Tab-separated table of C-alpha atoms in Angstrom:
chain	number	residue	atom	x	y	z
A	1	UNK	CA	-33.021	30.368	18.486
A	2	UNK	CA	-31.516	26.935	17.186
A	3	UNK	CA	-31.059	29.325	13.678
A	4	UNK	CA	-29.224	31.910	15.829
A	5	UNK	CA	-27.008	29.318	17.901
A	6	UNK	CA	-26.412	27.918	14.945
A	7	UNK	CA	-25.438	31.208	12.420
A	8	UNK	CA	-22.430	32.109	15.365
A	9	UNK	CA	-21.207	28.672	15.521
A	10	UNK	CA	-20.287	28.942	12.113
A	11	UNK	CA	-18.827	32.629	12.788
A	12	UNK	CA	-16.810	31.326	15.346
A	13	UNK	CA	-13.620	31.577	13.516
A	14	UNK	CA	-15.023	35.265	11.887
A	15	UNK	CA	-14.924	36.312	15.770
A	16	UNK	CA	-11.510	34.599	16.903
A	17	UNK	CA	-9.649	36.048	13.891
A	18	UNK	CA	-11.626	39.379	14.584
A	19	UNK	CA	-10.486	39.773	18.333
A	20	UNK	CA	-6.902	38.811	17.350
A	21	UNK	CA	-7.063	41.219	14.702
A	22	UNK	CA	-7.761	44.064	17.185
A	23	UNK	CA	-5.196	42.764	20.079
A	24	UNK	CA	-2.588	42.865	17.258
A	25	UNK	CA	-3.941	46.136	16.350
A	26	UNK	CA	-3.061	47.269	19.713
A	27	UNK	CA	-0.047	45.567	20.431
A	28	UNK	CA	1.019	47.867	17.034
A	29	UNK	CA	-0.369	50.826	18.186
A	30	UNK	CA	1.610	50.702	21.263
A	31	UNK	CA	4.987	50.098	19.515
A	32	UNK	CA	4.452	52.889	16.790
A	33	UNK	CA	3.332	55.126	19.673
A	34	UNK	CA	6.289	54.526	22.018
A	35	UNK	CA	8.470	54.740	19.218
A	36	UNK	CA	6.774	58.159	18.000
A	37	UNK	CA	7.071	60.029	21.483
A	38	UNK	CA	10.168	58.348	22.686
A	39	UNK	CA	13.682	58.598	21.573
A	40	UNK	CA	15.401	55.694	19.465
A	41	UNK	CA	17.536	55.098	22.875
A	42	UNK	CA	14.672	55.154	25.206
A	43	UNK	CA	12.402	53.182	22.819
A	44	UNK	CA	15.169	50.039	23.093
A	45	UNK	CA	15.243	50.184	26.580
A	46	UNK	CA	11.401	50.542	26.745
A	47	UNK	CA	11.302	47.384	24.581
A	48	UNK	CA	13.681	45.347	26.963
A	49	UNK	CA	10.915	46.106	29.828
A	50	UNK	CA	8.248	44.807	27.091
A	51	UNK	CA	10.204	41.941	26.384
A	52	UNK	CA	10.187	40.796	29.744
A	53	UNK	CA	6.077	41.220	29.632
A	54	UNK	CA	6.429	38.708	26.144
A	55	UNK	CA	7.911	36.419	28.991
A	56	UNK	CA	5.434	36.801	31.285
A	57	UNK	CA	2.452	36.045	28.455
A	58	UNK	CA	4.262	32.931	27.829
A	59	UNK	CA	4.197	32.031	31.287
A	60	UNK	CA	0.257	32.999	31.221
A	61	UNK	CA	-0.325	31.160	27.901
A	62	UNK	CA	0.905	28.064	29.506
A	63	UNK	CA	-0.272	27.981	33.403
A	64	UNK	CA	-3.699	29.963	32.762
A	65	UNK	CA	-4.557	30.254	29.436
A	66	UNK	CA	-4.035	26.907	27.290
A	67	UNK	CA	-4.998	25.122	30.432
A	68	UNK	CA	-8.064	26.648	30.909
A	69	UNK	CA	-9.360	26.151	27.264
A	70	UNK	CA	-8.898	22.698	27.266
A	71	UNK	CA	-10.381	22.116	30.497
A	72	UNK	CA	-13.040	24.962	30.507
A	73	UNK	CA	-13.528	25.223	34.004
A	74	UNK	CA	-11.242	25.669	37.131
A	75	UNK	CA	-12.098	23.013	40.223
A	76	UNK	CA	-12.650	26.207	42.851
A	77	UNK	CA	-11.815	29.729	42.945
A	78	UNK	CA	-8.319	28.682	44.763
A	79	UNK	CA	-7.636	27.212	41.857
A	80	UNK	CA	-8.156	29.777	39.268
A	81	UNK	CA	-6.366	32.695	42.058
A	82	UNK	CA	-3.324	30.086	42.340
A	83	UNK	CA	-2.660	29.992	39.076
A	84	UNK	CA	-2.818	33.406	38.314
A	85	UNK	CA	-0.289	34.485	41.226
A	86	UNK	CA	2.136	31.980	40.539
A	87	UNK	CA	2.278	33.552	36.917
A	88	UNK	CA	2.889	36.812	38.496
A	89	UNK	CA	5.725	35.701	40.808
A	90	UNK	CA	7.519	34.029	38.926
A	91	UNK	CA	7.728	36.885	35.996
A	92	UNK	CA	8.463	39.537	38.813
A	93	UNK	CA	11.484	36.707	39.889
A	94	UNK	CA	12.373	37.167	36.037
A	95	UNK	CA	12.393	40.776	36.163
A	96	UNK	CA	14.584	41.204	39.487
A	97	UNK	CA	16.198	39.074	38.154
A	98	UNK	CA	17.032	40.754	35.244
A	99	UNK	CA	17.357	44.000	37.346
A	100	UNK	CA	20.043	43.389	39.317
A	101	UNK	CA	21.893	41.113	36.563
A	102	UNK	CA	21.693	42.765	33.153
A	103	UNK	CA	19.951	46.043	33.361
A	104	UNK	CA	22.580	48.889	33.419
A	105	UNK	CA	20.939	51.666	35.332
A	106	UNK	CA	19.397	51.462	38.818
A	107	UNK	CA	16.534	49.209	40.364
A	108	UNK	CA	13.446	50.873	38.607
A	109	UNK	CA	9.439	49.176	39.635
A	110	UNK	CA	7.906	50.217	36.444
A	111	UNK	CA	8.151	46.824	35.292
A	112	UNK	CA	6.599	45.322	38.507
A	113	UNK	CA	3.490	47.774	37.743
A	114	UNK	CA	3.478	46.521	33.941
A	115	UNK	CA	3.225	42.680	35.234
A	116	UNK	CA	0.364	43.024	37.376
A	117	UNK	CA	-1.284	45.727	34.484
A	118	UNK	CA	-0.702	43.643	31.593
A	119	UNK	CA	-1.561	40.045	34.259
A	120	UNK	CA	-5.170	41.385	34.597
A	121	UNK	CA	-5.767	42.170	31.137
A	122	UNK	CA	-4.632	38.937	30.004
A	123	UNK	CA	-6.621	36.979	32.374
A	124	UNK	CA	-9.889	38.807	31.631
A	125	UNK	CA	-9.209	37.656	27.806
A	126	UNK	CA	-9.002	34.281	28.940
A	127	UNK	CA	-12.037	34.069	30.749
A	128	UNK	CA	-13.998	35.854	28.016
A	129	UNK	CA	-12.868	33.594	25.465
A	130	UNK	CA	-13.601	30.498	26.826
A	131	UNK	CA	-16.823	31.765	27.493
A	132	UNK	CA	-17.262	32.517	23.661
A	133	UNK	CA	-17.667	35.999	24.746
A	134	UNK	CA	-15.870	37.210	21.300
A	135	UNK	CA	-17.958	40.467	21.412
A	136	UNK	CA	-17.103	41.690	24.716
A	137	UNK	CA	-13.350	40.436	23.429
A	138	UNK	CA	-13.370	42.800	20.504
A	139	UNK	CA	-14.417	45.895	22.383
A	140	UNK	CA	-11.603	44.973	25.296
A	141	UNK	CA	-9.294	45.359	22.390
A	142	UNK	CA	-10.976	48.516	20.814
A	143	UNK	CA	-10.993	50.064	24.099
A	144	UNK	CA	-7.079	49.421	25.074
A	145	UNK	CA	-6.500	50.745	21.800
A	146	UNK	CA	-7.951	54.050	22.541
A	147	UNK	CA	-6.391	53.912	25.764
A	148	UNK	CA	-2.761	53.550	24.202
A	149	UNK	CA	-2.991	56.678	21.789
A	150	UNK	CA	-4.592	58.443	24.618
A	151	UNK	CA	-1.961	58.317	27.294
A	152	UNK	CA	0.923	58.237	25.095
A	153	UNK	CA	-0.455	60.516	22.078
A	154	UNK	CA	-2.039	62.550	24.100
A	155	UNK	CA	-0.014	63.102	27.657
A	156	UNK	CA	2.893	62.620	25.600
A	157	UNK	CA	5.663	61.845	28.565
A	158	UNK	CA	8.619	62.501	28.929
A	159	UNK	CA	10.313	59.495	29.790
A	160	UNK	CA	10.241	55.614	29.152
A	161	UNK	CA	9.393	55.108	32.981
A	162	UNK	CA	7.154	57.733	32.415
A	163	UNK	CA	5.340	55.775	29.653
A	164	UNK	CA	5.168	52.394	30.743
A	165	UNK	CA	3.853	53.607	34.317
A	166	UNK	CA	0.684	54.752	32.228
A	167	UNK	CA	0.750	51.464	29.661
A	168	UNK	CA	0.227	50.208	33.181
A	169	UNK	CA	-2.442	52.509	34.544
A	170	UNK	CA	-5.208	51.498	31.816
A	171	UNK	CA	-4.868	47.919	32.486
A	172	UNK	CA	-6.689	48.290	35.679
A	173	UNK	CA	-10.354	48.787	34.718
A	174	UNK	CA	-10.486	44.996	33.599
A	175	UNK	CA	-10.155	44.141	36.349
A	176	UNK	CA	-14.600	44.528	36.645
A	177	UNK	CA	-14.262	42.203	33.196
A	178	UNK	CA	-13.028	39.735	35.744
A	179	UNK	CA	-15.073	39.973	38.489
A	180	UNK	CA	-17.983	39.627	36.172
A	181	UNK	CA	-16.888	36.303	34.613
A	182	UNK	CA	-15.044	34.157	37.039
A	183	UNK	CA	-18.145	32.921	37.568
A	184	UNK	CA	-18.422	31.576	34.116
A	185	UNK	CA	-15.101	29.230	34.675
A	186	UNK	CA	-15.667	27.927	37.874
A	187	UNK	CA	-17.300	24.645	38.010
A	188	UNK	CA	-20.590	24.680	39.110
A	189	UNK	CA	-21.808	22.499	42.574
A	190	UNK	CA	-22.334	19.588	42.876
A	191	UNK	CA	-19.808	18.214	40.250
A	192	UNK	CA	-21.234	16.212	37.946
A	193	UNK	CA	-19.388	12.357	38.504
A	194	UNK	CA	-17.839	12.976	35.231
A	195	UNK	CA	-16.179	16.694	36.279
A	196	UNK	CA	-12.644	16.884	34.917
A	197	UNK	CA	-12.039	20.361	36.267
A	198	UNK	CA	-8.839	22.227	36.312
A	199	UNK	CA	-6.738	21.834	39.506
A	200	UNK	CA	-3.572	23.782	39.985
A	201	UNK	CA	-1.558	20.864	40.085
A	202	UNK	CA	-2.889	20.445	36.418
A	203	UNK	CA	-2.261	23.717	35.534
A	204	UNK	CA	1.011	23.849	36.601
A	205	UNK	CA	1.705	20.302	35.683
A	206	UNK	CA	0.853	21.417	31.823
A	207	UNK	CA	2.635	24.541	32.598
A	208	UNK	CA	5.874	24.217	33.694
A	209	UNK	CA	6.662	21.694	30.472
A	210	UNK	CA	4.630	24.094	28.198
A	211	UNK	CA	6.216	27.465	28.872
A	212	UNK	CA	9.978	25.803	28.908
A	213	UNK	CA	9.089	25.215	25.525
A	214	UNK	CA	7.956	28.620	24.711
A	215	UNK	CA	10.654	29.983	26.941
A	216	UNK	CA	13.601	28.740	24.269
A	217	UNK	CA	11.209	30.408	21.883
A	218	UNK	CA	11.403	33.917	24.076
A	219	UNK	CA	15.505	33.401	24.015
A	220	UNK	CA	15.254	33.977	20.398
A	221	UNK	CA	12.822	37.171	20.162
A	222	UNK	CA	12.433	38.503	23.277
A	223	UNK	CA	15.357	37.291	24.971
A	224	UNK	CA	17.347	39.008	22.200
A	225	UNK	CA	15.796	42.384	22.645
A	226	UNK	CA	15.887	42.183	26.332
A	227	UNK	CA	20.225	41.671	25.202
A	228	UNK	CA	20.069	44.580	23.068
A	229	UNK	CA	17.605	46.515	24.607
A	230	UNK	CA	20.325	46.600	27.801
A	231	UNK	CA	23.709	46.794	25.752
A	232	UNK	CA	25.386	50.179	24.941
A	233	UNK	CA	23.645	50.730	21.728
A	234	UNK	CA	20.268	50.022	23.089
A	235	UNK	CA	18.808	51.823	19.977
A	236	UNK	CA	19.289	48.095	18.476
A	237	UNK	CA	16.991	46.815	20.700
A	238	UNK	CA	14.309	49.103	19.441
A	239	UNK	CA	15.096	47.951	15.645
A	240	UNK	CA	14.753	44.523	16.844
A	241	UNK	CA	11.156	45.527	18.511
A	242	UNK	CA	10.388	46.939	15.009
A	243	UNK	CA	11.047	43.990	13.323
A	244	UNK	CA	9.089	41.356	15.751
A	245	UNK	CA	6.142	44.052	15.678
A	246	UNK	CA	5.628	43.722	11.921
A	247	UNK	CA	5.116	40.000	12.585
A	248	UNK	CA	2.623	40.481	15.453
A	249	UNK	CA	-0.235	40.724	12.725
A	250	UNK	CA	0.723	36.984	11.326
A	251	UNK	CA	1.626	36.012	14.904
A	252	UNK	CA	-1.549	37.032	16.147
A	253	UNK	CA	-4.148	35.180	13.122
A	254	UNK	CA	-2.027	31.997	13.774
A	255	UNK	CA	-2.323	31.987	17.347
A	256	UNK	CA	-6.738	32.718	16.720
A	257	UNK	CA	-6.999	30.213	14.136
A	258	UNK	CA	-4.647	27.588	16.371
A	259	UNK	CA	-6.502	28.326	19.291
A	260	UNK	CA	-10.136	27.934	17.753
A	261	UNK	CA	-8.759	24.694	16.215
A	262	UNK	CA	-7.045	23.465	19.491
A	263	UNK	CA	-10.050	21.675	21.272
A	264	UNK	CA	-11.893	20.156	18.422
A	265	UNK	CA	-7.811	18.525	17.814
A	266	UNK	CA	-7.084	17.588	21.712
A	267	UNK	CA	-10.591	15.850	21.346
A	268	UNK	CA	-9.775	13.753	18.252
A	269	UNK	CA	-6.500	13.092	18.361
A	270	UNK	CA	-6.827	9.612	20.088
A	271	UNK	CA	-10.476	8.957	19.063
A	272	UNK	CA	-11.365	6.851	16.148
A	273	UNK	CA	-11.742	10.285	13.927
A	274	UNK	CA	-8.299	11.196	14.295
A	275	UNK	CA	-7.541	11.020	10.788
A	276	UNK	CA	-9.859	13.548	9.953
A	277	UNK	CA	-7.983	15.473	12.333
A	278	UNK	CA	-4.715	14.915	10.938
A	279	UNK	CA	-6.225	16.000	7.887
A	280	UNK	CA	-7.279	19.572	9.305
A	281	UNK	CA	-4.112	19.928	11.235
A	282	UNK	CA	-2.272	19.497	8.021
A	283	UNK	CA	-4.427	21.804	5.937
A	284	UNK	CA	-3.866	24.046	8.573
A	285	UNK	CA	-0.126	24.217	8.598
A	286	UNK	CA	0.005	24.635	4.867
A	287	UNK	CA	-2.185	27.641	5.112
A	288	UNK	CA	-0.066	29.027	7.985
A	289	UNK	CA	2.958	29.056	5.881
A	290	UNK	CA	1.351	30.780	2.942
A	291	UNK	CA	-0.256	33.133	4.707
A	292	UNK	CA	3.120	33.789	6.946
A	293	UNK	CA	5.465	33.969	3.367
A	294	UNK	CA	2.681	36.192	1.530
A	295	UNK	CA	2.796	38.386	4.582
A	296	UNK	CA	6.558	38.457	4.428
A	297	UNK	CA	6.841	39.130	0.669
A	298	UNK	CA	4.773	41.918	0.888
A	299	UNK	CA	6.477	43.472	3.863
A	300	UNK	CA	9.671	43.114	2.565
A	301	UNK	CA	8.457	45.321	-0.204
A	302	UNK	CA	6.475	48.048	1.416
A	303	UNK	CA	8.732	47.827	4.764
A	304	UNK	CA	11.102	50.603	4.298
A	305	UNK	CA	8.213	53.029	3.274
A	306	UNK	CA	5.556	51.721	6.348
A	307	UNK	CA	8.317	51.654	8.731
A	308	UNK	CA	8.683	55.813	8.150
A	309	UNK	CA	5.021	56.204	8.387
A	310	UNK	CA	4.663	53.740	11.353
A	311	UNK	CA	7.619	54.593	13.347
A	312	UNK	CA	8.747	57.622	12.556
A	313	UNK	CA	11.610	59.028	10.142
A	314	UNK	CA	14.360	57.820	12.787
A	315	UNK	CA	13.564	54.411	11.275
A	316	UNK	CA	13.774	54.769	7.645
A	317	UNK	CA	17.313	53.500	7.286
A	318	UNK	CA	16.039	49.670	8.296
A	319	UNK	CA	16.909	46.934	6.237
A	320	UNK	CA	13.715	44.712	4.999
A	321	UNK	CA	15.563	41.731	3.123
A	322	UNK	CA	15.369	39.302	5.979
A	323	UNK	CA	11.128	39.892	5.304
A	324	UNK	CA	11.403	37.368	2.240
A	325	UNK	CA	12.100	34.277	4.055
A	326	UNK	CA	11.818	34.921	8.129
A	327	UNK	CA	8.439	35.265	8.764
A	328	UNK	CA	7.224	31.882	6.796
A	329	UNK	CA	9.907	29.923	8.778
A	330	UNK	CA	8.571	31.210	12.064
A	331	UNK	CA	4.611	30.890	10.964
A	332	UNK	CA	5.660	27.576	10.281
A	333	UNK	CA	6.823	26.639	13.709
A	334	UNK	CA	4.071	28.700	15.332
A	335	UNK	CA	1.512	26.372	13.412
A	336	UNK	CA	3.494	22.814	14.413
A	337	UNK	CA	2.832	23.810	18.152
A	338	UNK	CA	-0.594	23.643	17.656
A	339	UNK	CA	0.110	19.975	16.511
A	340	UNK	CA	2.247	19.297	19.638
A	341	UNK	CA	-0.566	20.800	21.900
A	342	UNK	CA	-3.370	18.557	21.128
A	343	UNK	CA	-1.558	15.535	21.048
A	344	UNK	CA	-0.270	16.228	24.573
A	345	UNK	CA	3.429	16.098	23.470
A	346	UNK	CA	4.811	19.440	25.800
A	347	UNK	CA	8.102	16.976	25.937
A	348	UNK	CA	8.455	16.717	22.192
A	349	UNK	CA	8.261	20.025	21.852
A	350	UNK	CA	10.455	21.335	24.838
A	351	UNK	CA	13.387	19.010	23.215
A	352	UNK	CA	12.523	20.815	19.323
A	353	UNK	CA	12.420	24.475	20.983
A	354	UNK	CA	15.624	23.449	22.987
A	355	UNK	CA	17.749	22.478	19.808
A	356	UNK	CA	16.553	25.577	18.060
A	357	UNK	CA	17.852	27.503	20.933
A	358	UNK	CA	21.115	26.297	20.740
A	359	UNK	CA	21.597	27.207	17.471
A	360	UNK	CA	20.258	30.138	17.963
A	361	UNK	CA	22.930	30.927	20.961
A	362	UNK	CA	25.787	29.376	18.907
A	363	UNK	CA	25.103	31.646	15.594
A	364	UNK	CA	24.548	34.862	18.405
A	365	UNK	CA	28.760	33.672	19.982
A	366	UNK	CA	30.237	33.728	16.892
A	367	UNK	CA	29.027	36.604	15.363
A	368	UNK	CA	31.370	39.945	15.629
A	369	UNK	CA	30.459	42.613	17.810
A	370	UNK	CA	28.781	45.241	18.289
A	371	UNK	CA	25.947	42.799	17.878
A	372	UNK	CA	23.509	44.264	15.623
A	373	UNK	CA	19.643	43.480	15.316
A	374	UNK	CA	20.072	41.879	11.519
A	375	UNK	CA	23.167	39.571	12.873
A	376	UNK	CA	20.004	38.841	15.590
A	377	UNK	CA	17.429	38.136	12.775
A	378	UNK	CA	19.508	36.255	11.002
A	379	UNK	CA	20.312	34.171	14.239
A	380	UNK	CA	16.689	33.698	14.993
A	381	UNK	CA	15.631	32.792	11.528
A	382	UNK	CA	18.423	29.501	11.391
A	383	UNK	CA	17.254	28.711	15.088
A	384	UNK	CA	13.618	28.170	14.066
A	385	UNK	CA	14.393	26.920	10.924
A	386	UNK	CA	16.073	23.900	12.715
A	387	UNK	CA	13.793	23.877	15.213
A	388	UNK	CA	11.102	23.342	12.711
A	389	UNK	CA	12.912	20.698	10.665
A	390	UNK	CA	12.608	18.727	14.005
A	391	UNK	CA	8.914	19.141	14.785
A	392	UNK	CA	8.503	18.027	11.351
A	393	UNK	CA	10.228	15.172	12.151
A	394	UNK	CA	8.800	14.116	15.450
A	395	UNK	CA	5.322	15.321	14.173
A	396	UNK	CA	5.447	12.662	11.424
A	397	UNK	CA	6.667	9.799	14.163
A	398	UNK	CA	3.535	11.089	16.557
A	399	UNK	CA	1.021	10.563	13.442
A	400	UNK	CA	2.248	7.547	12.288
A	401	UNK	CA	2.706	6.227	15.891
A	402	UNK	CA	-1.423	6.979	16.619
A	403	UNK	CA	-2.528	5.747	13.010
A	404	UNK	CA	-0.646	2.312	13.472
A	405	UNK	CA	-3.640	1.260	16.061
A	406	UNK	CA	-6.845	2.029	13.365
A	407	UNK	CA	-4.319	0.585	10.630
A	408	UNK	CA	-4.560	-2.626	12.924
């Protein structure tokens, strides 16, 4: 048995890149599908309603998710039911918002149903993967896979509200994943005198500082197809979803490996054996960014020809260039985070996010309209290019700041 525990310790990583592999999988096979039965119109306005679900996950990552790994368990089951409904309100608040603001047709509740669909999903991931249930993880994602091509494939309907009623629909059976391992993150009674549960003051505590930061992230992807998505043209919201989907694989590795990597960092980061982790957080950024350029390289060369067989043939006019150099800048700053995270710096990074923002909003106000999606990548790439520079920056004055002490 100590042979066995031991053998999927070491396949840890195997598994986390494994169930990331399959969630990006489906996150793919949802765009190409939507794009496939959908026109180019209704496919950008069907990817503003995603984008505000990419808002919500960052709102999940941050109040449920990252809070929740570090910790491992949740004080009570208040705690844990707390967390999850404020992430809920406040990304149907978002999406009235939204509504009654920026969306140019009437009031439609598809998006309500496609919060609370894509809320349970997310939250049985959570609580399987702190677990270490990476198994159960994989065939979640194998099984929301099939569920995609079947309801959109298959019933093939006939309009975006149509389609994201049903994305919304095969959410709902995870809801027994759930119910089958709360269990698992509650802390057990009595508390051990050492317990260092998860309250919902901490969870919303890390939270609130966590998803601002991610938030100035969502202006620049999300945020922008949520702007296209609703303008006259919405068909350039859809290119823009085309784009961020070919990063989703890269996104997706990052965000297993950074994750896996995330408590063994938050543990050593102020212990004597920090170093070491310095050393691993490093080597970990510089594999980030090759992987990210290699990625990039190599979609910027196949694009226009996967795009056609992705997306369809209304996509074949797409211009690939900005492949060769955007998705190693923003692999880059997806790998810093991870940095930021264990060393408990949500501040620092809020104030690098925020600066890449702006320049991200002050490249979008000068440009000429129509605005089109590549004026948008282009926009996106200089924001988290600066906003990189920065973490770079502040990174270095965090390490050298915690190594002064040992150098003592």
């Amino acid at each position: 048995m100590a042979s066995f525990s031991g053998i999927r310790k070491r396949l840890g990583p195997v598994y986390a890149v494994a169930d990331q592999c399959i969630y990006s999988a489906s996150q793919l096979l949802l765009s190409f599908a939507l794009a496939r039965v959908l026109s180019p119109s209704d496919f950008g306005i069907a990817s503003a309603f995603l984008a505000i679900v990419s808002f919500q996950y960052i709102l999940h990552t941050a109040v449920v998710h990252e809070p929740l790994l570090i910790k491992r368990y949740y004080e009570d089951r208040s705690a844990a039911w707390w967390s999850w409904a404020i992430v809920v309100a406040v990304s149907v608040a978002g999406f009235l918002v939204w509504q009654f603001t920026g969306f140019p047709g009437p009031l439609n509740w598809a998006g309500v149903a496609l919060i609370v669909g894509y809320e349970i999903f997310w939250i049985s991931r959570s609580v399987l993967l702190v677990g270490r249930r990476f198994a159960v993880l994989c065939v979640s994602g194998v099984l929301i896979c099939i569920g995609y091509v079947a309801v959109l494939i298959g019933l093939r309907p006939a309009s975006w509200t149509q389609a994201l009623l049903w994305i919304a629909v095969i959410q709902l059976p995870f809801l027994a994943l759930i119910a089958g391992s709360l269990k698992h993150v509650i802390a057990p009674l009595p508390a051990p005198a050492d317990s260092q549960a998860l309250t919902i003051r901490e969870a919303t505590a890390y939270g609130w500082k966590a998803s601002l930061s991610q938030l100035m992230s969502w202006i620049m992807t999300g945020g922008a197809i949520l702007l296209l998505g609703s303008s006259a043209d919405s068909a350039q919201g859809g290119l823009l979803k085309i784009y961020i989907t070919f990063l989703l694989p890269m996104q997706y590795v990052l965000l297993a490996l950074g994750y896996y990597i995330l408590p063994k960092l938050a543990a050593s980061w102020k212990s004597d054996d920090r170093r070491e982790a310095f050393r691993l957080f490093i080597k970990f950024v510089v594999f980030g960014f090759l992987v990210a350029e290699i990625g990039g390289v190599v979609l910027g060369l196949l694009g226009p020809y996967l795009v056609v067989l992705a997306f369809g043939k209304n996509y074949g006019g797409m211009d690939f260039s900005p492949f060769f150099y955007a998705p190693a800048i923003f692999g880059l700053t997806m790998c810093l985070r991870t940095g930021f995270r264990a060393a408990a710096r949500p501040g620092a990074l809020l104030w690098c996010s925020i600066f890449g923002a702006l320049v991200f909003a002050a490249r979008m106000l000068i440009a000429k309209p129509p605005i089109s999606y590549i004026q948008t990548i282009n926009a996106m790439t200089l924001g988290f290019a600066c906003m990189a520079a920065l973490m770079i920056g502040w990174l270095f004055f965090i390490m050298r700041g915690a190594a002064a002490p040992t150098a003592r």
